[in-house]
Coordinates of C-alpha atoms in Angstrom, one line a residue:
Chain A
X1 CA 114.2 70.2 131.9
X2 CA 113.7 66.7 131.7
X3 CA 111.2 65.0 129.3
X4 CA 107.5 64.9 130.6
X5 CA 106.1 61.7 129.9
X6 CA 102.6 60.6 128.7
X7 CA 101.7 60.0 132.5
X8 CA 103.1 62.5 134.2
X9 CA 101.5 65.3 131.2
X10 CA 98.5 63.7 131.9
X11 CA 98.6 63.7 135.6
X12 CA 99.4 67.1 135.2
X13 CA 96.4 68.2 133.1
X14 CA 93.9 66.2 134.8
X15 CA 95.2 67.7 138.2
X16 CA 94.7 71.1 136.7
X17 CA 91.4 70.3 135.0
X18 CA 89.8 69.1 138.5
X19 CA 91.2 72.6 140.1
X20 CA 89.1 74.3 137.1
X21 CA 85.9 72.1 137.7
X22 CA 86.2 71.6 142.0
X23 CA 88.0 74.6 143.2
X24 CA 87.1 77.8 141.6
X25 CA 83.3 79.0 141.3
X26 CA 82.2 78.7 137.9
X27 CA 80.5 81.8 136.8
X28 CA 76.9 82.3 136.6
X29 CA 76.4 82.8 133.3
X30 CA 78.3 79.8 132.1
X31 CA 75.8 77.9 134.7
X32 CA 72.7 79.5 133.1
X33 CA 73.5 78.4 129.3
X34 CA 74.3 74.8 130.7
X35 CA 71.3 74.6 132.7
X36 CA 69.1 75.8 129.2
X37 CA 70.8 73.1 127.4
X38 CA 70.0 70.3 130.2
X39 CA 66.4 71.6 130.3
X40 CA 66.1 71.5 126.4
X41 CA 67.3 68.0 126.5
X42 CA 65.2 66.9 129.2
X43 CA 62.2 68.4 127.2
X44 CA 63.6 66.4 124.2
X45 CA 63.8 63.2 126.3
X46 CA 60.5 63.6 128.3
X47 CA 58.5 66.2 129.4
X48 CA 59.3 69.8 130.3
X49 CA 61.3 69.9 133.4
X50 CA 60.0 70.6 137.2
X51 CA 60.8 69.7 140.4
X52 CA 57.7 70.9 142.8
X53 CA 55.9 67.8 141.2
X54 CA 58.4 65.6 142.6
X55 CA 58.2 66.9 146.3
X56 CA 54.8 66.3 146.1
X57 CA 55.2 62.9 145.4
X58 CA 57.5 62.4 148.0
X59 CA 55.0 64.5 150.4
X60 CA 52.2 62.2 149.3
X61 CA 54.4 59.5 150.5
X62 CA 55.2 60.9 153.8
X63 CA 51.6 61.3 154.5
X64 CA 50.5 58.0 153.4
X65 CA 53.5 56.6 155.7
X66 CA 51.9 58.5 158.6
X67 CA 48.6 57.1 157.8
X68 CA 47.6 61.0 156.8
X69 CA 46.4 59.9 153.9
X70 CA 44.0 57.4 152.8
X71 CA 44.7 56.3 149.4
X72 CA 48.3 54.5 148.1
X73 CA 50.3 57.4 145.9
X74 CA 50.3 56.1 142.3
X75 CA 53.7 56.2 141.6
X76 CA 56.3 55.1 143.5
X77 CA 59.4 58.1 144.2
X78 CA 61.9 56.1 141.9
X79 CA 59.5 56.1 139.1
X80 CA 57.8 59.2 139.0
X81 CA 59.9 61.1 136.5
X82 CA 60.3 64.8 138.6
X83 CA 61.1 62.9 142.0
X84 CA 63.6 60.9 139.8
X85 CA 65.0 64.2 138.5
X86 CA 65.1 65.9 141.8
X87 CA 67.5 62.4 142.8
X88 CA 69.5 63.0 140.5
X89 CA 70.0 66.8 141.3
X90 CA 70.2 66.3 144.8
X91 CA 72.8 63.4 144.3
X92 CA 75.0 65.3 141.9
X93 CA 75.2 68.6 144.1
X94 CA 76.3 66.4 147.4
X95 CA 78.8 64.6 145.2
X96 CA 80.1 68.2 143.7
X97 CA 80.2 69.4 147.3
X98 CA 82.3 66.5 148.4
X99 CA 84.6 66.6 145.4
X100 CA 85.4 70.3 146.3
X101 CA 85.5 69.8 150.1
X102 CA 82.2 71.9 150.9
X103 CA 80.0 69.5 152.3
X104 CA 79.7 69.4 156.1
X105 CA 76.7 68.7 158.1
X106 CA 75.7 72.7 158.9
X107 CA 73.4 73.2 161.6
X108 CA 72.0 76.5 162.6
X109 CA 70.2 78.5 165.0
X110 CA 66.8 77.4 166.1
X111 CA 65.3 80.7 165.0
X112 CA 66.6 79.4 161.4
X113 CA 65.3 76.1 161.4
X114 CA 62.0 77.9 161.7
X115 CA 61.8 80.2 159.1
X116 CA 63.2 77.1 157.2
X117 CA 60.3 75.2 158.1
X118 CA 57.8 78.3 157.3
X119 CA 59.4 79.2 154.0
X120 CA 58.8 75.8 152.9
X121 CA 55.1 75.5 153.9
X122 CA 55.0 78.8 151.9
X123 CA 56.8 77.2 148.7
X124 CA 54.7 74.2 148.9
X125 CA 51.5 76.0 148.9
X126 CA 52.3 78.5 146.0
X127 CA 53.6 75.7 144.1
X128 CA 49.9 74.2 144.2
X129 CA 48.3 77.8 143.2
X130 CA 50.6 78.5 140.4
X131 CA 51.1 74.7 139.0
X132 CA 54.5 74.8 139.9
X133 CA 57.9 76.1 141.8
X134 CA 60.2 78.6 140.8
X135 CA 61.4 76.3 137.7
X136 CA 58.5 74.9 136.6
X137 CA 55.9 77.2 137.5
X138 CA 58.4 80.0 136.0
X139 CA 61.7 79.0 134.2
X140 CA 59.7 76.3 132.2
X141 CA 56.7 77.8 131.8
X142 CA 58.0 80.9 130.6
X143 CA 60.3 79.0 128.4
X144 CA 58.1 77.0 127.0
X145 CA 55.4 80.2 125.9
X146 CA 52.8 79.3 128.9
X147 CA 51.6 83.0 129.6
X148 CA 51.1 81.8 133.6
X149 CA 55.0 81.9 133.7
X150 CA 55.0 85.5 133.4
X151 CA 52.5 86.2 135.9
X152 CA 54.3 84.0 138.3
X153 CA 57.6 85.9 137.5
X154 CA 55.6 89.2 138.7
X155 CA 54.6 87.6 141.8
X156 CA 57.7 86.1 142.8
X157 CA 59.6 89.5 142.4
X158 CA 56.6 91.1 144.9
X159 CA 57.0 87.9 147.3
X160 CA 60.4 88.6 147.1
X161 CA 60.4 92.1 147.6
X162 CA 58.0 91.3 151.1
X163 CA 60.3 88.7 152.0
X164 CA 63.0 91.0 152.1
X165 CA 61.2 93.5 154.1
X166 CA 60.4 91.4 156.8
X167 CA 63.5 90.0 157.0
X168 CA 64.9 93.5 157.5
X169 CA 62.2 94.2 159.9
X170 CA 63.5 91.1 161.7
X171 CA 67.0 92.3 162.0
X172 CA 65.6 95.3 163.6
X173 CA 63.2 93.9 166.2
X174 CA 63.7 90.2 167.0
X175 CA 66.5 89.7 169.2
X176 CA 69.4 88.2 167.0
X177 CA 70.0 84.6 167.6
X178 CA 72.5 84.7 165.1
X179 CA 76.1 83.5 166.3
X180 CA 78.1 81.1 168.3
X181 CA 74.9 78.9 168.6
X182 CA 76.6 75.9 166.6
X183 CA 80.3 76.3 166.2
X184 CA 81.6 74.8 163.2
X185 CA 82.8 71.0 164.7
X186 CA 86.8 70.9 164.5
X187 CA 87.8 68.8 161.4
X188 CA 89.0 65.5 162.4
X189 CA 92.1 64.0 160.3
X190 CA 92.9 65.2 157.3
X191 CA 93.0 62.1 155.6
X192 CA 88.6 62.4 155.7
X193 CA 89.5 65.1 153.2
X194 CA 90.4 62.4 150.6
X195 CA 87.9 60.0 151.3
X196 CA 85.2 62.6 150.9
X197 CA 86.7 63.2 147.3
X198 CA 86.4 59.4 146.3
X199 CA 83.2 59.5 148.0
X200 CA 82.0 62.1 145.8
X201 CA 83.7 60.5 142.8
X202 CA 81.8 57.3 143.8
X203 CA 78.3 59.0 143.6
X204 CA 78.6 60.3 140.4
X205 CA 79.9 56.4 139.1
X206 CA 76.8 55.2 140.8
X207 CA 74.4 58.2 139.3
X208 CA 75.6 56.6 135.9
X209 CA 75.6 52.8 137.1
X210 CA 71.8 53.7 138.1
X211 CA 71.1 54.8 134.7
X212 CA 72.0 51.6 133.0
X213 CA 70.3 49.6 135.6
X214 CA 66.9 51.5 135.0
X215 CA 67.8 50.8 131.1
X216 CA 68.2 47.5 131.3
X217 CA 64.8 47.0 133.2
X218 CA 63.1 48.8 130.6
X219 CA 63.0 52.5 132.2
X220 CA 65.6 54.2 130.1
X221 CA 63.5 57.4 130.3
X222 CA 63.0 57.6 133.7
X223 CA 67.3 56.6 134.0
X224 CA 68.2 59.5 131.6
X225 CA 66.0 61.9 134.2
X226 CA 68.3 60.5 137.0
X227 CA 71.5 61.2 134.6
X228 CA 70.5 64.9 133.9
X229 CA 69.3 65.7 137.1
X230 CA 72.6 64.5 138.2
X231 CA 74.0 67.2 135.8
X232 CA 72.5 69.8 136.8
X233 CA 73.0 69.1 140.4
X234 CA 76.9 69.7 139.5
X235 CA 76.0 73.2 137.9
X236 CA 74.0 74.3 139.9
X237 CA 76.3 73.6 143.1
X238 CA 79.7 74.8 141.5
X239 CA 77.8 78.2 140.4
X240 CA 75.4 78.8 143.2
X241 CA 73.0 79.2 140.8
X242 CA 70.1 80.4 142.9
X243 CA 67.2 81.8 141.4
X244 CA 66.0 83.7 144.9
X245 CA 69.3 85.5 144.2
X246 CA 67.6 87.0 140.6
X247 CA 64.6 88.1 142.6
X248 CA 66.1 89.4 145.9
X249 CA 69.1 90.9 145.2
X250 CA 67.7 93.9 142.8
X251 CA 66.5 95.0 145.8
X252 CA 69.3 94.0 148.3
X253 CA 72.8 94.4 146.8
X254 CA 71.6 95.7 143.2
X255 CA 73.5 93.1 142.1
X256 CA 72.3 92.2 138.6
X257 CA 74.7 89.1 138.1
X258 CA 71.9 86.3 138.6
X259 CA 68.9 88.5 136.3
X260 CA 71.7 88.0 133.7
X261 CA 72.2 84.9 134.1
X262 CA 68.7 83.2 134.2
X263 CA 67.8 85.8 131.4
X264 CA 70.5 84.0 129.3
X265 CA 69.4 80.7 130.4
X266 CA 65.6 81.5 129.5
X267 CA 66.7 83.0 126.0
X268 CA 68.7 79.7 125.1
X269 CA 65.9 77.6 126.5
X270 CA 63.0 79.5 124.9
X271 CA 64.5 79.8 121.8
X272 CA 65.1 75.5 122.4
X273 CA 61.5 74.7 123.1
X274 CA 60.2 76.6 120.0
X275 CA 62.1 74.8 118.2
X276 CA 61.2 71.6 119.5
X277 CA 57.6 72.7 119.7
X278 CA 57.0 74.8 116.6
X279 CA 58.6 71.3 114.5
X280 CA 56.2 69.4 116.7
X281 CA 58.8 66.9 118.0
X282 CA 56.9 67.5 121.3
X283 CA 53.4 68.4 120.8
X284 CA 52.9 72.6 121.0
X285 CA 50.9 72.7 124.2
X286 CA 52.9 70.4 126.2
X287 CA 53.2 71.4 129.7
X288 CA 50.9 74.7 129.6
X289 CA 48.6 74.1 132.2
X290 CA 49.6 77.5 134.4
X291 CA 46.5 78.7 136.0
X292 CA 46.4 82.4 134.5
X293 CA 46.3 84.6 136.0
X294 CA 45.1 84.4 139.4
X295 CA 46.5 81.2 140.5
X296 CA 50.1 81.8 139.0
X297 CA 50.3 85.3 140.3
X298 CA 49.2 84.6 144.0
X299 CA 51.7 81.5 143.8
X300 CA 54.8 83.3 142.8
X301 CA 53.7 86.0 145.7
X302 CA 53.7 83.5 148.3
X303 CA 56.1 81.2 146.9
X304 CA 58.5 84.5 146.8
X305 CA 57.7 85.3 150.3
X306 CA 58.7 81.7 151.3
X307 CA 61.9 81.5 149.4
X308 CA 63.2 84.1 151.3
X309 CA 62.7 83.1 154.1
X310 CA 64.1 79.8 153.6
X311 CA 67.0 81.1 151.4
X312 CA 66.4 78.4 148.8
X313 CA 64.0 78.1 145.9
X314 CA 63.0 74.5 145.0
X315 CA 65.9 74.1 143.2
X316 CA 68.6 75.7 145.1
X317 CA 67.2 73.8 148.7
X318 CA 67.8 70.7 146.4
X319 CA 71.6 71.6 146.2
X320 CA 72.1 73.1 149.8
X321 CA 70.3 70.2 151.1
X322 CA 73.2 68.2 149.3
X323 CA 76.1 70.6 150.8
X324 CA 75.0 69.7 154.1
X325 CA 72.4 72.5 155.3
X326 CA 69.9 71.4 157.8
X327 CA 68.0 74.1 157.5
X328 CA 67.1 73.5 154.1
X329 CA 66.4 69.9 155.0
X330 CA 63.4 71.1 157.2
X331 CA 62.7 73.5 154.0
X332 CA 62.2 70.2 152.0
X333 CA 59.9 68.8 154.2
X334 CA 57.8 71.1 155.1
X335 CA 57.8 72.0 151.3
X336 CA 57.0 68.4 150.1
X337 CA 54.1 68.0 152.9
X338 CA 52.3 71.2 152.4
X339 CA 52.6 70.9 149.0
X340 CA 50.7 67.5 149.0
X341 CA 48.2 68.5 151.8
X342 CA 47.5 71.5 150.2
X343 CA 46.7 69.6 146.5
X344 CA 45.0 67.4 148.0
X345 CA 42.7 69.9 149.9
X346 CA 42.5 71.9 146.4
X347 CA 41.5 69.1 144.4
X348 CA 37.9 68.5 146.4
X349 CA 37.5 72.2 146.9
X350 CA 36.5 73.2 143.6
X351 CA 39.3 76.6 143.9
X352 CA 41.2 75.3 141.4
X353 CA 39.3 76.3 138.9
X354 CA 39.1 80.0 139.8
X355 CA 42.4 80.6 139.6
X356 CA 42.6 80.6 135.8
X357 CA 43.7 78.1 133.3
X358 CA 46.7 77.4 131.0
X359 CA 47.2 79.8 128.0
X360 CA 49.6 79.3 125.2
X361 CA 51.3 82.7 123.8
X362 CA 51.5 81.3 120.1
X363 CA 48.2 79.9 119.9
X364 CA 46.8 83.1 121.2
X365 CA 49.1 85.6 119.1
X366 CA 50.9 83.6 116.5
X367 CA 54.6 82.4 116.6
X368 CA 55.6 84.8 114.8
X369 CA 54.6 87.4 117.3
X370 CA 55.6 84.9 120.2
X371 CA 59.1 84.9 120.0
X372 CA 60.1 89.2 119.8
X373 CA 57.2 89.6 122.8
X374 CA 59.4 87.0 124.6
X375 CA 62.5 88.1 123.9
X376 CA 61.5 91.8 124.4
X377 CA 60.0 91.0 128.1
X378 CA 63.4 89.0 129.1
X379 CA 65.6 92.0 127.6
X380 CA 63.4 94.5 129.6
X381 CA 63.8 92.5 132.7
X382 CA 67.6 92.6 132.0
X383 CA 68.1 96.0 131.3
X384 CA 65.8 97.2 134.5
X385 CA 68.3 95.3 136.7
X386 CA 71.3 96.5 134.8
X387 CA 70.0 100.2 135.3
X388 CA 69.0 99.5 138.7
X389 CA 72.4 97.8 139.8
X390 CA 74.1 101.3 138.9
X391 CA 70.9 103.6 139.8
X392 CA 70.3 101.2 143.3
X393 CA 66.6 103.0 142.6
X394 CA 65.1 99.8 144.0
X395 CA 67.1 99.1 146.5
X396 CA 65.5 99.2 150.1
X397 CA 67.8 98.7 152.4
Chain B
X1 CA 98.7 94.6 156.1
X2 CA 99.4 91.3 158.1
X3 CA 96.3 90.0 159.0
X4 CA 97.5 89.1 162.7
X5 CA 98.1 93.0 163.2
X6 CA 94.5 93.9 162.1
X7 CA 92.8 95.5 164.6
X8 CA 89.0 95.2 164.2
X9 CA 86.6 97.7 165.7
X10 CA 83.8 95.2 165.9
X11 CA 83.5 91.5 165.3
X12 CA 80.5 89.9 164.0
X13 CA 79.7 86.3 164.6
X14 CA 77.5 85.0 161.7
X15 CA 78.6 81.2 162.1
X16 CA 75.7 79.0 161.4
X17 CA 73.5 81.6 159.4
X18 CA 73.1 80.5 155.4
X19 CA 72.3 83.1 152.5
X20 CA 71.2 85.8 152.4
X21 CA 71.7 86.4 156.4
X22 CA 75.6 86.9 156.3
X23 CA 75.1 89.0 153.6
X24 CA 72.4 91.2 154.9
X25 CA 73.8 91.6 158.6
X26 CA 77.1 92.6 157.4
X27 CA 75.6 95.1 155.1
X28 CA 73.9 96.4 158.4
X29 CA 76.8 96.4 160.7
X30 CA 78.7 98.2 157.8
X31 CA 76.1 100.8 158.6
X32 CA 76.8 102.0 162.1
X33 CA 80.5 102.0 161.4
X34 CA 82.3 105.3 160.5
X35 CA 84.5 105.2 157.6
X36 CA 87.8 103.7 158.2
X37 CA 86.5 101.3 160.9
X38 CA 87.4 97.7 160.7
X39 CA 84.5 94.8 160.7
X40 CA 85.5 91.2 161.1
X41 CA 83.0 88.9 160.2
X42 CA 82.9 85.4 161.5
X43 CA 81.2 82.9 158.5
X44 CA 80.6 79.5 157.8
X45 CA 78.6 79.7 154.5
X46 CA 80.4 78.4 151.3
X47 CA 78.4 81.2 149.7
X48 CA 79.6 84.1 151.5
X49 CA 83.2 83.9 150.1
X50 CA 81.9 85.0 146.9
X51 CA 78.9 87.5 148.2
X52 CA 81.4 89.4 150.7
X53 CA 84.4 90.2 148.5
X54 CA 81.9 91.3 145.6
X55 CA 79.7 93.3 147.5
X56 CA 82.7 95.1 149.1
X57 CA 84.1 95.6 145.9
X58 CA 80.5 96.9 144.6
X59 CA 79.9 99.2 147.6
X60 CA 82.9 100.7 148.1
X61 CA 84.4 98.8 151.4
X62 CA 87.7 97.7 151.2
X63 CA 88.0 93.8 152.2
X64 CA 91.2 93.8 153.6
X65 CA 91.6 90.1 154.2
X66 CA 89.8 86.7 154.3
X67 CA 91.2 84.0 156.6
X68 CA 90.2 80.6 156.8
X69 CA 89.9 79.1 160.0
X70 CA 90.8 75.3 161.0
X71 CA 87.6 75.1 162.7
X72 CA 85.6 75.1 159.5
X73 CA 85.0 78.8 159.5
X74 CA 86.0 82.2 157.3
X75 CA 86.9 85.6 158.8
X76 CA 86.7 88.4 157.0
X77 CA 88.2 91.8 157.8
X78 CA 86.6 95.1 156.3
X79 CA 87.3 98.3 156.1
X80 CA 84.3 100.6 155.8
X81 CA 84.9 102.7 152.5

């Protein structure tokens, strides 16, 4: 055997690292841990993580551009914090899809586009009522001890159940539109594969350069969000991390894997945010505005139905768009437009006051009681899902 | 078993559909088959590459093979258990 040179050995190691990162799918529990860490960093760096607020900003601008909105939106998309995180998440997922050779423009049957559009409208509406999507209204809300997060969780579960019931009904009663309508394009020239990979690497590099540019112009905080979003995008795409699954799968296949992953993530994030809040690194009541209980419950319900129709929530819509799914591109647009429209309308209608207001759990029952209650609820969710995985008591199909 | 020689009893074309429709339709089609019959599924959603094998393992069905077609979709051969 010949003596391995340093370059040879390094090239081999880099190749196997590349294969581990961009060829095999990451386990969802690992992604859960990484997402919690990134969410904690975002909280420390700026404000608690959310997604729908960024969509709203995009929707505001779309409506403004179509002259359906009088006032110019206050913030430009490249300086609005949640919008910038979303850009990062999308770019990260796109880069990851290119690097793992999974990017392709993916058309869908016409009927699916319709479902994507309606799903987006429902999610946009639900996210206004609940003051957040599956990330800001559920994940972050539970993690930062806003009680509305738990009611949205219940709403999402019920909504997912109703949405799945609809999908089953649709399979039985509506003419099947699937199949053959959009044959995948024949791959042209094998060289394209290589180019895609370099393009993916280039996007990641551009993300880092953009962060330095933001910093150079005194906007390091916003630039950092782009960077964190980029990492979340890579993690979510490589693991196919999907909040929809956590709510749908217990009723659909019984699989509890994503429930476990989201629960691990939530527990880590909750502990992290307790450290941040209890120690006053950030103000304890920061981000606690989720309307308890009507807004978050109703919003979760509507959002839950929408995410089943679309096949993606706020976060997984973004990374699926990065992978090239045309259906989810439509969802993204209708989500943004409906969120912006409903939000404007709600602001004038006075309904917002009737939906409830934000309650901070530690303020109601003390920090000492909050942590065990939080852990108990999440643990109960996992135990229920694990039991259901074996018994299939709640599987409806 | 060599994939070329697998005779499927039913073929389901799910190209263009994305999560969760491929899994739902696969599950539904399997319900209509007798044990031992073979379902061939054509899917283009990258998520199916993990979903369908996991589902088969869990549901007691046998994924005989999984084949990437050059046109960019995947053929799954599932024997109902």
